[in-house]
Amino acid sequence: MRPILMIEDLSKEFYLHEQKKKISSCRNISLSLQKGGFIGIVGTSGAGKSTVLRCIYRTYLATGGRVVYDSLAYGPLDLVAAAERQIIYLRRAEIGYVSQFLSTLPRTTAFQYVTDAALDAGFPQDEAEERAAEMLRYFRLREDLWALYPVTFSGGEKLRLNLAQAMVKAPRLLLLDEPTASLDPDTKLLVRDLLIRLKAQGTSMLGIFHDLAFMDGLCDQVFNLSRGSFADREERAVK
Ligand SMILES: Nc1ncnc2c1ncn2[C@@H]1O[C@H](COP(=O)(O)OP(=O)(O)OP(=O)(O)O)[C@@H](O)[C@H]1O
Ligand SMILES: [Mg+2]
């Protein structure tokens, strides 16, 4: 079976014009994610973990290598070279991303935010609203908050909303950048259970986690990133 994601020799450099300095955030990154698989990435702060995820989601444009995603809409597509409209479509319909930082839209209620994500993924209105309500309940976001703008939410509430928003789509490929970093142990377990459920439904995932114990039994492979490249290059098979 063709992998859903194949990264070949990916690198990202930044050129800081003022200092006339080049920073290499990641290099020689190669990996292959099977359909329905789950790859974990660990590594110290600043090692380049988020950079790799951002290069896949195309928040950053890689400076070298290929990121071939086997999309439903276009077939195998190099996300480094793909057209902007293709990236926009894939983000809507196929690829989800939970950021390490909290991001919400102004003037959209929490409920609308999650419903819109489900609509974008192609669910009809009724079902999108049902799924949104189910997801918000799952992440225990109090119902009196649903009609509010998330700008006033606490950090944990925003993060749970982001998780609901990314997961309501049941995307084909889900990128997770420390999705549990600021959550309490109970909510962490909810995230974990939902990831297991999504995996069982066929979602393929690539996730960064600080907490190795959290990943136990969840990942098929773990890669250790050190100063921009995979430390041992020999991934550890977890299962
Ligand atoms: N936009 C940018 N411009 C310049 N340097 C950047 C940029 N983004 C990342 N870097 C640098 O690349 C390196 C890797 O950053 P990255 O955010 O990928 O690390 P990380 O492994 O995710 O760390 P953390 O665990 O703290 O989130 C860092 O040294 C960072 O300063
Ligand atoms: Mg990071």
Coordinates of C-alpha atoms and ligand atoms in Angstrom, one line a residue:
M1 CA 0.0 0.0 0.0
R2 CA 1.2 3.5 -0.8
P3 CA 2.1 5.5 2.3
I4 CA -0.2 8.5 2.9
L5 CA 2.8 10.7 3.6
M6 CA 6.4 10.4 2.4
I7 CA 9.0 12.9 3.4
E8 CA 12.2 12.9 1.5
D9 CA 15.3 14.8 2.6
L10 CA 13.3 17.7 3.9
S11 CA 15.1 20.8 5.1
K12 CA 14.2 24.3 6.2
E13 CA 16.6 27.2 6.5
F14 CA 15.9 30.7 7.5
Y15 CA 18.0 33.6 6.4
L16 CA 18.1 36.4 8.9
H17 CA 18.8 39.4 6.7
E18 CA 19.7 41.9 9.5
Q19 CA 22.3 39.6 11.0
K20 CA 23.2 38.1 7.6
K21 CA 22.9 34.7 9.2
K22 CA 21.5 31.4 8.1
I23 CA 19.6 29.2 10.5
S24 CA 19.0 25.6 9.7
S25 CA 15.9 24.5 11.5
C26 CA 15.7 21.0 10.1
R27 CA 17.6 18.9 7.6
N28 CA 17.8 15.4 6.1
I29 CA 14.3 14.6 7.4
S30 CA 12.9 11.5 5.8
L31 CA 10.1 9.4 6.9
S32 CA 7.1 7.5 5.6
L33 CA 3.7 7.3 7.3
Q34 CA 1.5 4.4 6.4
K35 CA -2.3 4.9 6.0
G36 CA -3.8 4.6 9.5
G37 CA -0.4 4.9 11.1
F38 CA 0.8 7.1 13.9
I39 CA 4.3 8.5 14.1
G40 CA 5.5 10.3 17.2
I41 CA 8.3 12.9 17.1
V42 CA 10.2 13.8 20.3
G43 CA 13.2 16.0 20.9
T44 CA 14.4 18.9 23.0
S45 CA 13.1 22.4 22.8
G46 CA 14.3 24.1 19.6
A47 CA 15.2 20.8 17.9
G48 CA 13.0 21.6 14.9
K49 CA 9.9 19.5 15.7
S50 CA 7.3 22.2 15.0
T51 CA 9.3 23.2 11.9
V52 CA 8.8 19.8 10.4
L53 CA 5.1 19.9 11.0
R54 CA 4.8 23.4 9.7
C55 CA 6.6 22.4 6.5
I56 CA 4.0 19.6 6.0
Y57 CA 1.1 22.0 6.6
R58 CA 2.9 24.5 4.5
T59 CA 2.9 27.3 7.1
Y60 CA 6.6 27.2 6.2
L61 CA 7.8 26.6 2.7
A62 CA 10.6 24.0 2.9
T63 CA 13.9 25.0 1.3
G64 CA 14.7 21.5 0.2
G65 CA 13.2 18.0 -0.2
R66 CA 9.8 16.7 -0.9
V67 CA 6.6 16.1 1.1
V68 CA 4.5 13.8 -0.9
Y69 CA 0.9 13.5 0.4
D70 CA -1.3 10.9 -1.2
S71 CA -4.5 13.0 -1.4
L72 CA -8.0 11.9 -2.3
A73 CA -8.6 15.0 -4.4
Y74 CA -5.4 15.1 -6.5
G75 CA -3.6 11.8 -5.9
P76 CA 0.1 11.9 -4.8
L77 CA 1.1 15.6 -4.5
D78 CA 4.3 17.2 -3.4
L79 CA 3.1 19.7 -0.8
V80 CA 6.3 21.8 -1.2
A81 CA 5.5 22.5 -4.8
A82 CA 1.6 22.4 -4.7
A83 CA -0.4 25.4 -5.7
E84 CA -1.8 27.6 -3.1
R85 CA -5.4 26.7 -4.0
Q86 CA -4.6 23.0 -3.6
I87 CA -3.1 23.7 -0.1
I88 CA -6.2 25.6 0.9
Y89 CA -8.5 22.9 -0.3
L90 CA -6.5 20.1 1.5
R91 CA -6.5 22.1 4.7
R92 CA -10.2 22.4 4.5
A93 CA -11.0 18.8 3.5
E94 CA -8.2 16.4 4.3
I95 CA -5.5 17.7 6.6
G96 CA -6.0 18.8 10.2
Y97 CA -3.6 20.6 12.4
V98 CA -3.6 21.2 16.1
S99 CA -1.1 23.9 16.9
Q100 CA 1.0 24.2 20.0
F101 CA -0.3 27.8 20.3
L102 CA -3.9 28.8 20.6
S103 CA -5.5 30.3 17.6
T104 CA -9.2 31.3 17.2
L105 CA -11.0 33.5 14.9
P106 CA -12.5 36.8 16.0
R107 CA -16.3 37.3 15.8
T108 CA -17.1 33.6 15.3
T109 CA -18.8 31.8 18.2
A110 CA -17.3 28.7 19.6
F111 CA -20.1 26.6 18.2
Q112 CA -19.9 28.2 14.8
Y113 CA -16.1 27.7 14.7
V114 CA -16.4 23.9 15.1
T115 CA -19.5 23.6 12.9
D116 CA -17.7 25.5 10.1
A117 CA -14.8 23.0 10.3
A118 CA -17.3 20.1 9.8
L119 CA -19.0 21.9 6.9
D120 CA -15.6 22.5 5.3
A121 CA -14.9 18.8 5.6
G122 CA -18.1 18.2 3.6
F123 CA -20.7 17.2 6.2
P124 CA -24.2 18.6 5.5
Q125 CA -25.5 21.3 7.8
D126 CA -27.5 19.1 10.2
E127 CA -24.8 16.6 10.6
A128 CA -22.1 19.3 11.0
E129 CA -24.1 20.8 13.9
E130 CA -24.6 17.5 15.5
R131 CA -21.0 16.6 15.2
A132 CA -19.9 20.0 16.5
A133 CA -22.1 19.6 19.6
E134 CA -20.9 16.1 20.2
M135 CA -17.3 17.2 20.0
L136 CA -17.7 20.2 22.3
R137 CA -19.5 18.0 24.8
Y138 CA -16.7 15.4 24.5
F139 CA -14.1 18.0 25.4
R140 CA -16.4 19.3 28.2
L141 CA -16.7 22.8 27.0
R142 CA -19.5 24.2 29.1
E143 CA -22.7 24.8 27.0
D144 CA -23.1 28.4 28.1
L145 CA -19.8 29.1 26.4
W146 CA -20.9 27.8 23.0
A147 CA -22.5 31.0 21.9
L148 CA -19.6 33.2 22.9
Y149 CA -16.6 34.5 21.1
P150 CA -13.6 32.4 22.2
V151 CA -11.4 35.5 22.6
T152 CA -12.4 35.6 26.3
F153 CA -11.8 31.9 26.9
S154 CA -9.2 30.6 29.2
G155 CA -6.1 28.9 27.8
G156 CA -7.4 25.4 28.4
E157 CA -10.8 26.3 27.0
K158 CA -9.2 27.6 23.8
L159 CA -7.1 24.6 23.5
R160 CA -10.1 22.3 23.9
L161 CA -11.9 24.3 21.3
N162 CA -9.0 23.9 18.9
L163 CA -8.9 20.2 19.5
A164 CA -12.7 20.0 18.8
Q165 CA -12.3 22.0 15.7
A166 CA -9.5 19.8 14.3
M167 CA -11.0 16.5 15.2
V168 CA -14.6 17.2 14.2
K169 CA -13.5 16.8 10.6
A170 CA -12.1 13.3 11.2
P171 CA -9.3 14.4 8.8
R172 CA -7.4 11.9 6.7
L173 CA -4.1 13.2 8.0
L174 CA -3.9 14.9 11.4
L175 CA -0.8 16.9 12.5
L176 CA -0.5 17.4 16.2
D177 CA 1.9 19.8 17.8
E178 CA 1.9 19.1 21.5
P179 CA -1.9 19.0 21.7
T180 CA -1.9 18.2 25.4
A181 CA 0.8 20.6 26.6
S182 CA -1.4 22.7 28.9
L183 CA -4.2 20.4 29.8
D184 CA -5.1 18.7 33.1
P185 CA -4.6 14.9 33.4
D186 CA -8.3 14.1 32.8
T187 CA -8.5 16.2 29.6
K188 CA -5.3 14.7 28.4
L189 CA -6.9 11.3 28.7
L190 CA -9.9 12.5 26.7
V191 CA -7.5 13.6 23.9
R192 CA -5.7 10.3 24.0
D193 CA -9.0 8.3 23.8
L194 CA -10.1 10.4 20.9
L195 CA -6.8 9.9 19.1
I196 CA -7.2 6.2 19.5
R197 CA -10.7 6.4 18.1
L198 CA -9.6 8.5 15.1
K199 CA -6.9 6.0 14.5
A200 CA -9.3 3.1 14.5
Q201 CA -11.4 5.1 12.0
G202 CA -8.4 5.3 9.7
T203 CA -7.0 8.8 10.4
S204 CA -3.2 8.8 9.9
M205 CA -1.3 11.0 12.4
L206 CA 2.0 12.7 13.0
G207 CA 2.3 14.1 16.5
I208 CA 4.8 15.9 18.7
F209 CA 4.6 15.0 22.4
H210 CA 6.7 16.1 25.3
D211 CA 5.2 13.4 27.5
L212 CA 6.6 10.0 26.4
A213 CA 4.3 8.2 28.7
F214 CA 1.3 9.8 26.9
M215 CA 2.5 8.2 23.7
D216 CA 2.9 4.8 25.1
G217 CA 1.0 2.3 23.0
L218 CA -0.3 5.1 20.7
C219 CA 2.6 5.4 18.2
D220 CA 3.7 2.8 15.7
Q221 CA 7.1 4.6 15.5
V222 CA 8.9 7.3 17.4
F223 CA 11.5 9.6 15.8
N224 CA 14.0 11.5 18.0
L225 CA 14.9 14.9 16.5
S226 CA 18.1 16.5 17.7
R227 CA 19.4 19.8 16.4
G228 CA 17.4 19.6 13.2
S229 CA 17.9 16.0 12.1
F230 CA 16.8 12.6 13.3
A231 CA 19.3 11.6 16.0
D232 CA 19.7 7.9 15.4
R233 CA 17.9 7.8 12.0
E234 CA 16.9 4.4 13.2
E235 CA 13.4 4.8 14.4
R236 CA 12.3 2.8 17.3
A237 CA 9.4 0.5 16.7
V238 CA 7.1 0.8 19.6
K239 CA 4.7 -2.0 18.9
Ligands
LIG1 N1 10.3 31.7 11.5 C1 11.5 31.4 12.0 N2 12.5 32.3 11.8 C2 13.7 32.0 12.3 N3 14.0 30.9 13.1 C3 13.1 30.0 13.3 C4 11.7 30.2 12.8 N4 11.0 29.2 13.2 C5 11.8 28.4 13.9 N5 13.0 28.9 14.0 C6 14.2 28.3 14.7 O1 14.3 26.9 14.3 C7 14.6 26.2 15.4 C8 13.6 25.0 15.6 O2 12.4 25.6 16.0 P1 11.1 24.7 16.3 O3 10.0 25.7 16.6 O4 10.9 23.8 15.1 O5 11.5 23.9 17.6 P2 10.7 22.8 18.4 O6 11.5 21.5 18.4 O7 9.3 22.7 18.0 O8 10.8 23.4 19.9 P3 9.8 23.5 21.1 O9 9.8 22.1 21.7 O10 10.3 24.5 22.0 O11 8.4 23.8 20.6 C9 14.7 27.1 16.6 O12 16.0 27.4 16.9 C10 14.0 28.3 16.2 O13 14.4 29.5 16.7
MG2 MG 7.5 23.3 18.9

